[in-house]
Coordinates of C-alpha atoms in Angstrom, one line a residue:
X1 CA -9.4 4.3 41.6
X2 CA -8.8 6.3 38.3
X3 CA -5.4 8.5 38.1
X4 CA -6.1 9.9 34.9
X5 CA -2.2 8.9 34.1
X6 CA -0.6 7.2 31.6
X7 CA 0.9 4.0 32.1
X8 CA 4.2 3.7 30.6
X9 CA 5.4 0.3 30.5
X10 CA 4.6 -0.6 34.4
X11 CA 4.6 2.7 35.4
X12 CA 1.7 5.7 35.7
X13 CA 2.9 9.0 34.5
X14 CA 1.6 12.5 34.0
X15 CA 4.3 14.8 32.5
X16 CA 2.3 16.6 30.1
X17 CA 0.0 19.7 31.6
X18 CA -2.5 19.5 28.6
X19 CA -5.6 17.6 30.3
X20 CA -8.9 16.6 29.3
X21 CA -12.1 14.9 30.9
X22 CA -14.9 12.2 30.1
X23 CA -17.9 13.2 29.4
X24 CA -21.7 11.5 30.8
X25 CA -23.8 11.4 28.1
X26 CA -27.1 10.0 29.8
X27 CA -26.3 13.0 32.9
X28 CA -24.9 15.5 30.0
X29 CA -22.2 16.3 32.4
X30 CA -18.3 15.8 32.5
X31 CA -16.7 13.2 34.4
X32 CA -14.9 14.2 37.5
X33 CA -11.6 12.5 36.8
X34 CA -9.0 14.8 34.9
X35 CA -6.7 12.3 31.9
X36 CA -3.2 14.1 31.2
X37 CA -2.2 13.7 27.6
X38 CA 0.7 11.8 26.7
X39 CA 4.3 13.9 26.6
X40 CA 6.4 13.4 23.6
X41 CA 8.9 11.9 26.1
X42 CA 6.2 9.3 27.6
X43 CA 5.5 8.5 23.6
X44 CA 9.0 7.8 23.2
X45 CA 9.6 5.7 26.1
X46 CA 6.3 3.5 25.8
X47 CA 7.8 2.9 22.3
X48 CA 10.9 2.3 23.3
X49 CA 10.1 -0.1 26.7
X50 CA 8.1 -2.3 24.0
X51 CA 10.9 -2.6 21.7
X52 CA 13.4 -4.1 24.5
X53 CA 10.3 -6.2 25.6
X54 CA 9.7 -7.8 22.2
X55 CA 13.1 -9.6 22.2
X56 CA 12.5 -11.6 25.0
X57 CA 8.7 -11.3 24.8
X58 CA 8.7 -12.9 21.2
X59 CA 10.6 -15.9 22.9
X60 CA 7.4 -16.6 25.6
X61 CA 6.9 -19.9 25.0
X62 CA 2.5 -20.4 24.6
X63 CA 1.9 -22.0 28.0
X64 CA 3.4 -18.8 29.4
X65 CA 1.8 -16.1 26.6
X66 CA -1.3 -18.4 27.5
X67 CA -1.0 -18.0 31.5
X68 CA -0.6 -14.2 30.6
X69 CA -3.8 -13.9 28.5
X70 CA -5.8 -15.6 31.4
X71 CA -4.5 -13.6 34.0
X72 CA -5.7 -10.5 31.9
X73 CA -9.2 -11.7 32.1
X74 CA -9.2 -12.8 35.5
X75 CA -7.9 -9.1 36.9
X76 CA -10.7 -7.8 34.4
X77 CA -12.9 -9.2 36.4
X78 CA -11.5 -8.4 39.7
X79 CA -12.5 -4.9 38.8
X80 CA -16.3 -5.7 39.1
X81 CA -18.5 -3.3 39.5
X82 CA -16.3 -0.3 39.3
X83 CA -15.4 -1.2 35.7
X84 CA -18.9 -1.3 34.7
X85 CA -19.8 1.5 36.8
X86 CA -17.2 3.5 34.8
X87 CA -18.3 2.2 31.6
X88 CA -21.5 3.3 32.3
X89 CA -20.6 6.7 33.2
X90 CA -18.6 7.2 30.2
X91 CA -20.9 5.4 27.4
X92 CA -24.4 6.4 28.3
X93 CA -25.1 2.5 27.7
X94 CA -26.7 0.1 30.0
X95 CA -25.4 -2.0 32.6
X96 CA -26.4 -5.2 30.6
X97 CA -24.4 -4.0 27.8
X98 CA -21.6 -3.1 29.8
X99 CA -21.6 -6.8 31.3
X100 CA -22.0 -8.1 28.0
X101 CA -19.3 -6.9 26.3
X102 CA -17.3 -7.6 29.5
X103 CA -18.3 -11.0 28.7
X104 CA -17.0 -10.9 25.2
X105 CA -13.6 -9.3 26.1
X106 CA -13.2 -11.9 28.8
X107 CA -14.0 -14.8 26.1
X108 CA -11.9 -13.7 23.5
X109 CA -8.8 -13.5 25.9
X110 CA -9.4 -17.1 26.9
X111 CA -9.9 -17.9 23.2
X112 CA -6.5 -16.3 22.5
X113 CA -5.1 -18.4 25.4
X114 CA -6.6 -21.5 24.3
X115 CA -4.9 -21.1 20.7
X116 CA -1.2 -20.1 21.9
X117 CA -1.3 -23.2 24.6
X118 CA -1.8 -25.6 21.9
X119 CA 0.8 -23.9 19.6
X120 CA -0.1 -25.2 16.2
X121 CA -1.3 -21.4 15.4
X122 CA 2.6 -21.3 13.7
X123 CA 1.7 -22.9 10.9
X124 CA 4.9 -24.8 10.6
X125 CA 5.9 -26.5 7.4
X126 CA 8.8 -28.9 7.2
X127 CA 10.3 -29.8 3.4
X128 CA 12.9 -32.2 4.9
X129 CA 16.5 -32.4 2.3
X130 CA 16.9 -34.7 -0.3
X131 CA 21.0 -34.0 -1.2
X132 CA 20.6 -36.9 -3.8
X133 CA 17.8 -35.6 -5.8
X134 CA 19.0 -34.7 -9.5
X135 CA 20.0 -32.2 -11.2
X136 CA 19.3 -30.0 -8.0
X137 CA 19.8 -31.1 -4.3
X138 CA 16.9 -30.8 -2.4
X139 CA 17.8 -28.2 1.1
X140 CA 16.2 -28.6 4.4
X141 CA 13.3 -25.5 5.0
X142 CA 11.2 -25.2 7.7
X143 CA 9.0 -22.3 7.7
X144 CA 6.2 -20.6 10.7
X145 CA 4.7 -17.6 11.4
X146 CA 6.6 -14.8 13.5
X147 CA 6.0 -11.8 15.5
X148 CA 6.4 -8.5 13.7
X149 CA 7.4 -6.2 16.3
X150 CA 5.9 -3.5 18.9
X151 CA 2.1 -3.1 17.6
X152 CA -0.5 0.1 18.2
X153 CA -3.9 -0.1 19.0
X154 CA -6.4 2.5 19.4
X155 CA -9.5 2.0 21.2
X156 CA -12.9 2.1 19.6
X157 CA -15.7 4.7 20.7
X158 CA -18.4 2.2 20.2
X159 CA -16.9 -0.6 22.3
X160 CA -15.0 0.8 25.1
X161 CA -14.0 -3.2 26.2
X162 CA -14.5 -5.6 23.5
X163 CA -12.2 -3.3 20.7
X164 CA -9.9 -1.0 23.0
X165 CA -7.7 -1.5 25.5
X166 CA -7.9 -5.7 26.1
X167 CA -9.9 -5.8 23.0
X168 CA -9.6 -8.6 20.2
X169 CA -6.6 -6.4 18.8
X170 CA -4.3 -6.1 21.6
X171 CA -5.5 -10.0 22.6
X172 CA -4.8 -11.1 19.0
X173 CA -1.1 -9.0 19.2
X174 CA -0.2 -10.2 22.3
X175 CA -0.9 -13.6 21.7
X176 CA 1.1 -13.3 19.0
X177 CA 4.3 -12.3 20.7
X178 CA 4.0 -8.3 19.8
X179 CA 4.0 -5.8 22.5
X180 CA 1.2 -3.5 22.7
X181 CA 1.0 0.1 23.1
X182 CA -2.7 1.4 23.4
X183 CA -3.7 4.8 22.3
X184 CA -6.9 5.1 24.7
X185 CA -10.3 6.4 22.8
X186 CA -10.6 9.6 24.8
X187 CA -14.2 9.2 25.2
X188 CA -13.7 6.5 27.6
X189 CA -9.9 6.9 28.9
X190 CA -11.4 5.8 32.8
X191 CA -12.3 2.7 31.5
X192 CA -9.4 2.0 29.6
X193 CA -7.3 2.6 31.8
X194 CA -9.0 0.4 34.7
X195 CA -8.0 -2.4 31.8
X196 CA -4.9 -1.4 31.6
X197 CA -4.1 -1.6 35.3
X198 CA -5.5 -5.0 34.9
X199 CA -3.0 -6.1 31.9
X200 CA -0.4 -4.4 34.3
X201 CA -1.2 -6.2 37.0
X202 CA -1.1 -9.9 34.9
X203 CA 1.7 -9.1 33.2
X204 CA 3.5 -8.7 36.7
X205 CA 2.2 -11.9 38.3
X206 CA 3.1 -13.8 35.1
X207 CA 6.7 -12.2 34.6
X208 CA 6.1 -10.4 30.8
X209 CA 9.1 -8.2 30.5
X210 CA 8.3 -4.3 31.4
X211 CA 6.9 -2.7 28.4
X212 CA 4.8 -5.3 27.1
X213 CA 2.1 -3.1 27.3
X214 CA 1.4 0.8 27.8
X215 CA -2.1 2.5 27.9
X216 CA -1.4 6.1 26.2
X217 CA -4.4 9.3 26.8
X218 CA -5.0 11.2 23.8
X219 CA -7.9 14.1 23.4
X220 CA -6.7 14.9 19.8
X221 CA -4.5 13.1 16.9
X222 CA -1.1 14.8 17.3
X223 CA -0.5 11.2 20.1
X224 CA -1.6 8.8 17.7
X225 CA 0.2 10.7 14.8
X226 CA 3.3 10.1 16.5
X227 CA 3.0 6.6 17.4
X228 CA 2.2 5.7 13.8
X229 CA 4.9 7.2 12.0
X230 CA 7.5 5.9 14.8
X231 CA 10.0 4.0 13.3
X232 CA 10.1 1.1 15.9
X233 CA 5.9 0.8 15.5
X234 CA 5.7 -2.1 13.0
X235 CA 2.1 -2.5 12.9
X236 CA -1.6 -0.6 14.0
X237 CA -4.9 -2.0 14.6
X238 CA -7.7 0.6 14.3
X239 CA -11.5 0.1 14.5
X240 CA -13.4 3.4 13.8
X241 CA -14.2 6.0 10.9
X242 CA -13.6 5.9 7.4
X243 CA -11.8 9.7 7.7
X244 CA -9.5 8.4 10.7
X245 CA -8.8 5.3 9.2
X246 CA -7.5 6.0 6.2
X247 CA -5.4 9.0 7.9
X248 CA -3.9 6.6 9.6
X249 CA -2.9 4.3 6.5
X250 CA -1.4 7.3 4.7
X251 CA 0.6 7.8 7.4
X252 CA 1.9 4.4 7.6
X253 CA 2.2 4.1 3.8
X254 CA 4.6 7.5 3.4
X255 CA 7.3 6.2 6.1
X256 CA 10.6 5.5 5.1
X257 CA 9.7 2.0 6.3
X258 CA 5.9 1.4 5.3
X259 CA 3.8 -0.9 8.1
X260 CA 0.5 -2.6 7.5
X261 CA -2.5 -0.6 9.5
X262 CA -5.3 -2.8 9.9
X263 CA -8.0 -0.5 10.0
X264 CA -12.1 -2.0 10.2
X265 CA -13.8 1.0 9.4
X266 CA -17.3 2.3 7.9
X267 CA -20.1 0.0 6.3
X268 CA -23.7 0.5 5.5
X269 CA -24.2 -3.5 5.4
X270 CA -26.6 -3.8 2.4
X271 CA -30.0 -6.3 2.8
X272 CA -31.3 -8.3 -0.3
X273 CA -35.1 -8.2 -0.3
X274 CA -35.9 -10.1 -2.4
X275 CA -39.8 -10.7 -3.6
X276 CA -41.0 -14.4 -2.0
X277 CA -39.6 -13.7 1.1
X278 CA -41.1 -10.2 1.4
X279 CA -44.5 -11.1 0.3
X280 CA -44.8 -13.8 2.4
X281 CA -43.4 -12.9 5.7
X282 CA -42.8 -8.8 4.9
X283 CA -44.6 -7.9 8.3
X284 CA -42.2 -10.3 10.5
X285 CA -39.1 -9.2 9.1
X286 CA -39.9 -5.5 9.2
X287 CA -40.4 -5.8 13.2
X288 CA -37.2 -7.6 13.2
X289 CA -35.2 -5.4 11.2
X290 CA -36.7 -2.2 13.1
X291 CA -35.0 -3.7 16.0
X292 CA -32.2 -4.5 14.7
X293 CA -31.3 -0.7 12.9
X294 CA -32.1 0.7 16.7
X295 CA -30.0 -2.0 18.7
X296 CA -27.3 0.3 20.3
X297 CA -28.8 3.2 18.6
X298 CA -27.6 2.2 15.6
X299 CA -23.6 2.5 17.0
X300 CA -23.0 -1.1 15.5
X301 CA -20.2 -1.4 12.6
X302 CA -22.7 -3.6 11.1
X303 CA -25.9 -1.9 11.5
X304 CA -28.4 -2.5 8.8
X305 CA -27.7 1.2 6.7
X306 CA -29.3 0.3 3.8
X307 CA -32.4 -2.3 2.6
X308 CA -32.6 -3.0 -1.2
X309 CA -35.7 -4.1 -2.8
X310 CA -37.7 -4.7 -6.1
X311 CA -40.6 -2.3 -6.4
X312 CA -44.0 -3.6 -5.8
X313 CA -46.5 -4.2 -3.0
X314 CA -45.3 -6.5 -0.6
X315 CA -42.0 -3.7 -1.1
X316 CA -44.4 -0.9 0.1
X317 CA -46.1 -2.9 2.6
X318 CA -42.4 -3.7 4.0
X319 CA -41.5 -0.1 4.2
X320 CA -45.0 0.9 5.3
X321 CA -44.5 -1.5 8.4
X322 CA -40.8 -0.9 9.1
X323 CA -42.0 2.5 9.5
X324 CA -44.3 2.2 11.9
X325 CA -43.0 -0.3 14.1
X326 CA -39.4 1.8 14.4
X327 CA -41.6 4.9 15.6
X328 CA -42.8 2.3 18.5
X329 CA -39.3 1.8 19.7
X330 CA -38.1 4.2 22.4
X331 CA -35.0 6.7 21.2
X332 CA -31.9 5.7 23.8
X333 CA -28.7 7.5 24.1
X334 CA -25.9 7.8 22.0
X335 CA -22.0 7.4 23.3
X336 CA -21.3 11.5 23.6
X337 CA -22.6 14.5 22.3
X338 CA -19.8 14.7 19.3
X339 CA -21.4 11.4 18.2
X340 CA -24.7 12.4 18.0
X341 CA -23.7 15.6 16.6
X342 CA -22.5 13.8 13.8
X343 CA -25.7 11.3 13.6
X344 CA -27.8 14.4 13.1
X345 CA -25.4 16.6 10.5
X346 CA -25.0 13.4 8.2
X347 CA -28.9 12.5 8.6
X348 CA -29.7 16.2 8.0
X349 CA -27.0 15.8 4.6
X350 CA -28.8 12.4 3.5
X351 CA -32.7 13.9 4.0
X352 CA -31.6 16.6 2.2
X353 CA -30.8 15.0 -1.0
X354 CA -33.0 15.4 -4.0
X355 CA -35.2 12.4 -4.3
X356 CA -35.1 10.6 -0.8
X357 CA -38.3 10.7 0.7
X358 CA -38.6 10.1 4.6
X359 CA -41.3 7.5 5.8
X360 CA -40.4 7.6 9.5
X361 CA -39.2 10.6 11.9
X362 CA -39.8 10.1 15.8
X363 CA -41.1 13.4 16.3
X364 CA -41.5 13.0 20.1
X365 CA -39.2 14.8 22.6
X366 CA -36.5 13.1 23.8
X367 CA -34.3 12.9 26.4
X368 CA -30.7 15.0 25.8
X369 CA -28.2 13.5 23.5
X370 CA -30.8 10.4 22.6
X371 CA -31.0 9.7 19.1
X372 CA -34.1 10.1 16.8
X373 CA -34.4 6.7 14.3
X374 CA -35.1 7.7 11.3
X375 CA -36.4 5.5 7.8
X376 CA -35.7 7.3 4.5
X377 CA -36.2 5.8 0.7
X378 CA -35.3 6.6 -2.3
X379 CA -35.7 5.3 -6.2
X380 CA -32.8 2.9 -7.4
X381 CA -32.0 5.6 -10.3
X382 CA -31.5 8.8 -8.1
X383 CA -29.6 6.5 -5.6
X384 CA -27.1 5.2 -8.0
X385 CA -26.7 8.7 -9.3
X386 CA -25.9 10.6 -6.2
X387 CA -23.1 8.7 -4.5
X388 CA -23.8 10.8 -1.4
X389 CA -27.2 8.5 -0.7
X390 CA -23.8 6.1 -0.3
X391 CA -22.6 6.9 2.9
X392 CA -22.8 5.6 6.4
X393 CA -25.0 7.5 8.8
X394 CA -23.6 6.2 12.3
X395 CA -26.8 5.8 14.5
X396 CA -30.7 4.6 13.9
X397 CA -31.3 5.3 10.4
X398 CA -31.4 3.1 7.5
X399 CA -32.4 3.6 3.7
X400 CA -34.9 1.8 1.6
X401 CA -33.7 1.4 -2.1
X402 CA -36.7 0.6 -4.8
X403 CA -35.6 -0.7 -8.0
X404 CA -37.1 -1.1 -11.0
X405 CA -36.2 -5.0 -11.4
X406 CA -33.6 -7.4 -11.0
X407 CA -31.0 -5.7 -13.2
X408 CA -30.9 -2.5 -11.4
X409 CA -31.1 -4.1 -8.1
X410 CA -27.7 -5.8 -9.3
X411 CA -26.1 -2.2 -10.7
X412 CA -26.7 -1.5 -7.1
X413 CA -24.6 -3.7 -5.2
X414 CA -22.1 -3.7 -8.4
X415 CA -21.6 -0.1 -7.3
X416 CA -21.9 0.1 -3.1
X417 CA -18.2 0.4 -1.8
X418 CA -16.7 -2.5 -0.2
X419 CA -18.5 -3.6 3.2
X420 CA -18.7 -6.0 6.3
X421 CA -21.2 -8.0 5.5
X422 CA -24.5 -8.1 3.0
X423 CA -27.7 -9.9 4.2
X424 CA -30.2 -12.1 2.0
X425 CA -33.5 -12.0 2.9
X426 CA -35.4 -14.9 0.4
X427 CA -37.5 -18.6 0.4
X428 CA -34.5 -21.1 -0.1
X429 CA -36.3 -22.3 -3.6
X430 CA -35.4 -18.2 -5.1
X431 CA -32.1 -18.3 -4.3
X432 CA -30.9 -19.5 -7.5
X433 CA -33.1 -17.8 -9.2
X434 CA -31.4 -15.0 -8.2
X435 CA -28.1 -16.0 -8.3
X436 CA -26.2 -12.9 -10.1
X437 CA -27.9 -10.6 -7.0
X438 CA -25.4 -13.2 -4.6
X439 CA -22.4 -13.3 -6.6
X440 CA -22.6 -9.4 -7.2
X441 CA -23.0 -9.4 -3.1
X442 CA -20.2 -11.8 -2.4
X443 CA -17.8 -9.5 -4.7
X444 CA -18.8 -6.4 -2.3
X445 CA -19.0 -7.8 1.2
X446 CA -17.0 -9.5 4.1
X447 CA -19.3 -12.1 5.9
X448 CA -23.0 -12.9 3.8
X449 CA -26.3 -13.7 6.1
X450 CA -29.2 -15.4 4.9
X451 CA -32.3 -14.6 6.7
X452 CA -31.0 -12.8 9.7
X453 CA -29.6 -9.5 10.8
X454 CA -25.6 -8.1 10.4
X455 CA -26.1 -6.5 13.8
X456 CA -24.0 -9.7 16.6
X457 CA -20.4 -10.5 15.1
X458 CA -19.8 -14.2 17.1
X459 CA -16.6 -14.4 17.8
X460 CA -15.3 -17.3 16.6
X461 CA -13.1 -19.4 14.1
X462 CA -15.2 -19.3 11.0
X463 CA -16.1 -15.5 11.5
X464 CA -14.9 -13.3 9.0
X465 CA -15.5 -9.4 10.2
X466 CA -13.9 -7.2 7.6
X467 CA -14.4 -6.7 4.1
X468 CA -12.8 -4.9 0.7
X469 CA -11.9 -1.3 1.3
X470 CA -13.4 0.8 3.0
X471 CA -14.9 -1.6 4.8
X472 CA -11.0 -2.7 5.9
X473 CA -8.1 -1.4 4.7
X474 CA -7.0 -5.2 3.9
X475 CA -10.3 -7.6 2.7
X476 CA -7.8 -10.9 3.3
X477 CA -7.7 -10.3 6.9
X478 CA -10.8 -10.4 9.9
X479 CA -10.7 -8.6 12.9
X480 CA -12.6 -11.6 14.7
X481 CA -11.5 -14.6 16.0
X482 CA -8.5 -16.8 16.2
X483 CA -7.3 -15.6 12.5
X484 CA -6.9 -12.7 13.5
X485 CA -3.9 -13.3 15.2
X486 CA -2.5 -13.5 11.4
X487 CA -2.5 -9.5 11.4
X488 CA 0.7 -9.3 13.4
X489 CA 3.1 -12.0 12.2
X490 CA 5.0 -12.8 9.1
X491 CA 6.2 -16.3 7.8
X492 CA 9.8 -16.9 8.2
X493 CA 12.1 -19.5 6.6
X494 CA 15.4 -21.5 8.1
X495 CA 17.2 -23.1 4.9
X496 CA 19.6 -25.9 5.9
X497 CA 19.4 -24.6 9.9
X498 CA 21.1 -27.3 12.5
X499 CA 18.4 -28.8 14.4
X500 CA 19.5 -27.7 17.9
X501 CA 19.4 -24.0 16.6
X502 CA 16.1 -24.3 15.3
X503 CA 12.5 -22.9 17.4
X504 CA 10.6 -26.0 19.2
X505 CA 8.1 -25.7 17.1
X506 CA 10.7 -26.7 14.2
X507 CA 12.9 -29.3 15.9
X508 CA 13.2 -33.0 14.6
X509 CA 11.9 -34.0 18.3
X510 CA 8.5 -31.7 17.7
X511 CA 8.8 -31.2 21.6
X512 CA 5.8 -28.9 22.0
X513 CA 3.7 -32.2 20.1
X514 CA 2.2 -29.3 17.9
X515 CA 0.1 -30.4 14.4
X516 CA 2.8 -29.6 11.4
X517 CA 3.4 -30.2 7.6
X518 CA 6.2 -32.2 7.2
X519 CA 6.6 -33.1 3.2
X520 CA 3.2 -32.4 2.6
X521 CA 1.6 -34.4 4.8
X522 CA 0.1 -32.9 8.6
X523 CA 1.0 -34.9 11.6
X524 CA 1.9 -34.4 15.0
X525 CA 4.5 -36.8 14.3
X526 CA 8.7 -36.8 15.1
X527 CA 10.9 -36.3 12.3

């Protein structure tokens, strides 16, 4: 059962009289269910329940943190089919997807679990003393990573599970020993907030302190505003638009006490055709990439934006195909009508452009809010003159870039803004003929894919899912897997500390048996 409340700490409230509703996008209808925006005073509180929880939540020891995260995923799934009904309802995607990315949420929580029960996440580093060492006695320093404080995440449009409430930010901060406070995506506030009940619920049955988490509703910015520039907020996680992204990083850079916001944000995900590979399977990888600019209707951060190519034939046979295999895809719907408002103003703004020419347009009636795919190109000169050809367009359309040779291709990618990933699609013997395309690539991108599509981020250890800016508002950092975790702590130094003072994961004894550097040298090993 949905309240449409807030839930402050372990508590629902509804003080605030301005309300909101979902909206159906597949039914074009509202949602039943009324959300009440969160009061100044609820703001306050959430903050201020999170900062009493993080000093004793920061002191969970990872069994217990890891006990927490499971129970999270085990109440997820205790809501069943009325989380993914609700999804459903709120999304205009399918059930499958729904389950999927249930799936994923569910995975990375037990991932996040799996990494705080072992412990050696810390880092910890151990220069033991040398007092005799001349002209300079050597000190005692033992170093690991700490929690940074009460974190804010704000839920994603495009993945209502897998990046909002339980999401890989709020696992990630949690396992790290930060209190969350979630500012709900109001698109899909019933189904965050069944999560949230759920990370109520486990933080109850495990014994977090109140405050751990809150779940804030929010149909405008003036809530998230507010949490950022809080003085006890010390860090925010944000996966969305470029625009809100980077609102949210000025706002956290002109506080009297500046905080990192970790902000994954727009990306056209440029793919490298280059001339073997094209010529010699061009049909194949036109099918593939047709389904892979439509998967979602396009509402993937790493959707294939923009193809870059060397003029020629097997080029215009690419394009020629691509086109007509996109028109045979069916149109599906898109998350809410404000999203596929925007799909169709910046579409309309790209086609507009002097130069770009469009080779594909479904034409055919659809159903309401279901997006039209669209495939545009253009020549490399009037693309790198008209910065506007740039720019993401959220949903199924993607832009064909023809340049004149390898030189221009490279000016290209020397001057596309900083993205998630960049895709290589070549025979392994052209690679190195080609090498300055790869190294100009590598310098603009997050994650690079040979032969394959950027749309499916795996979440695991080796994935890297951000990029330079404004692909992320920090390149050194992913938003994927157990790294990310590094996002919400800081290293932290005891010079010359008694042992018995010292955190477990620093003691002589090495009671948590936890992998450390101790003079150089990793061991698992007593001092």
């Amino acid at each position: 059962m949905i309240s449409g409340k807030n839930y402050i700490g372990n508590q629902l409230s509804a003080e605030s009289t301005k309300t909101y509703k979902t909206f159906n996008s597949k039914l074009n209808l509202e949602n039943e269910t009324i959300f009440h925006e969160a009061s100044s005073e609820e703001i306050e509180k959430s903050i201020s329940l999170a900062a009493d929880a993080f000093e004793s939540f920061k002191k969970v020891s990872g069994l217990k943190k890891s006990e927490f995260l499971n129970t999270i995923a085990d109440e997820i799934l205790k809501l069943d089919q009325t989380l993914i009904n609700t999804y459903m309802s709120e999304t205009g995607l399918p059930e499958g997807r729904a389950k999927g990315e249930r799936g994923r949420t569910i995975g990375q929580l037990r991932m996040f679990a799996e990494l705080v029960a072992n412990g050696s996440w810390v880092e910890a580093t151990i220069d033991t003393a040398n007092l005799e060492r001349k002209p300079i006695p050597k000190q005692d320093i033992r170093k690991m990573l700490v929690p940074l404080g009460p974190v804010v995440v704000f839920g994603a449009s495009n993945f209502p599970l897998a990046y909002s409430t339980a999401g890989g930010d709020t696992a990630a901060a949690l396992a790290a020993g930060c209190p969350v406070i979630v500012k709900s995506h109001p698109m899909h506030a019933g189904t965050g907030e069944l999560v949230a009940s759920a990370i109520i619920n486990a933080a109850k049955k495990t014994g977090m302190p109140n405050g751990v988490f809150s779940n804030l509703n929010s149909s405008g910015i003036e809530v998230g505003t507010k949490l950022v520039k809080h003085p006890k907020v010390k860090a925010v996680g944000f996966t969305g638009s470029i625009k809100g992204g980077r609102a949210l990083f000025d706002l956290a850079s002109q506080r009297s006490e500046p905080i990192p916001v970790f902000a994954e944000m727009g990306s056209v995900n440029p793919v490298i055709l280059l001339p073997k590979a094209t010529t010699s399977k061009g049909a194949d990888l036109a099918k593939t990439y047709a389904q892979s600019i439509t998967l979602g209707t396009g509402q993937f951060c790493t959707n294939p934006g923009l193809l870059l190519g060397i003029k020629g034939e097997s080029l215009d046979n690419f394009i020629n195909t691509l086109s007509d295999e996109i028109i045979k895809i069916e149109p599906s719907c898109m998350l809410h009508p404000n999203i596929i408002g925007n799909y169709e103003k910046n579409k309309t703004n790209a086609i507009q452009q002097k130069g770009l020419i469009i080779t594909a347009n479904y034409e055919s009636d659809v159903a309401v809010n279901h997006a039209k795919q669209t495939i545009t190109t253009v020549e490399g000169k009037t693309f790198l003159e008209n910065t506007t050809l740039h720019q993401e367009v959220f949903g199924p359309f993607s832009m064909v870039v023809q340049c004149e040779d390898i030189k221009e291709l490279e000016t290209v990618i020397t001057n596309l803004e900083g993205q998630l990933t960049g895709t290589i699609l070549g025979e392994d013997d052209e690679i190195e003929m080609y090498s300055p395309i790869i190294n100009a690539l590598q310098n603009r991108v997050g994650r690079i894919i040979f032969n394959g599509v950027p749309t499916g981020v795996e979440v695991c250890p080796s994935m890297l899912h951000g990029g330079p800016y404004p692909a992320s508002t920090d390149s050194r950092f992913t938003a994927v897997g157990i790294h990310s975790i590094k996002r919400w702590v800081r290293p932290f130094s005891y010079q010359s500390w008694p042992n018995n003072l010292l955190p477990n994961e620093l003691k002589n004894e090495n009671p948590l048996h936890i992998s450390r550097l101790v003079d150089g040298k990793q061991t698992h090993d007593q001092i």
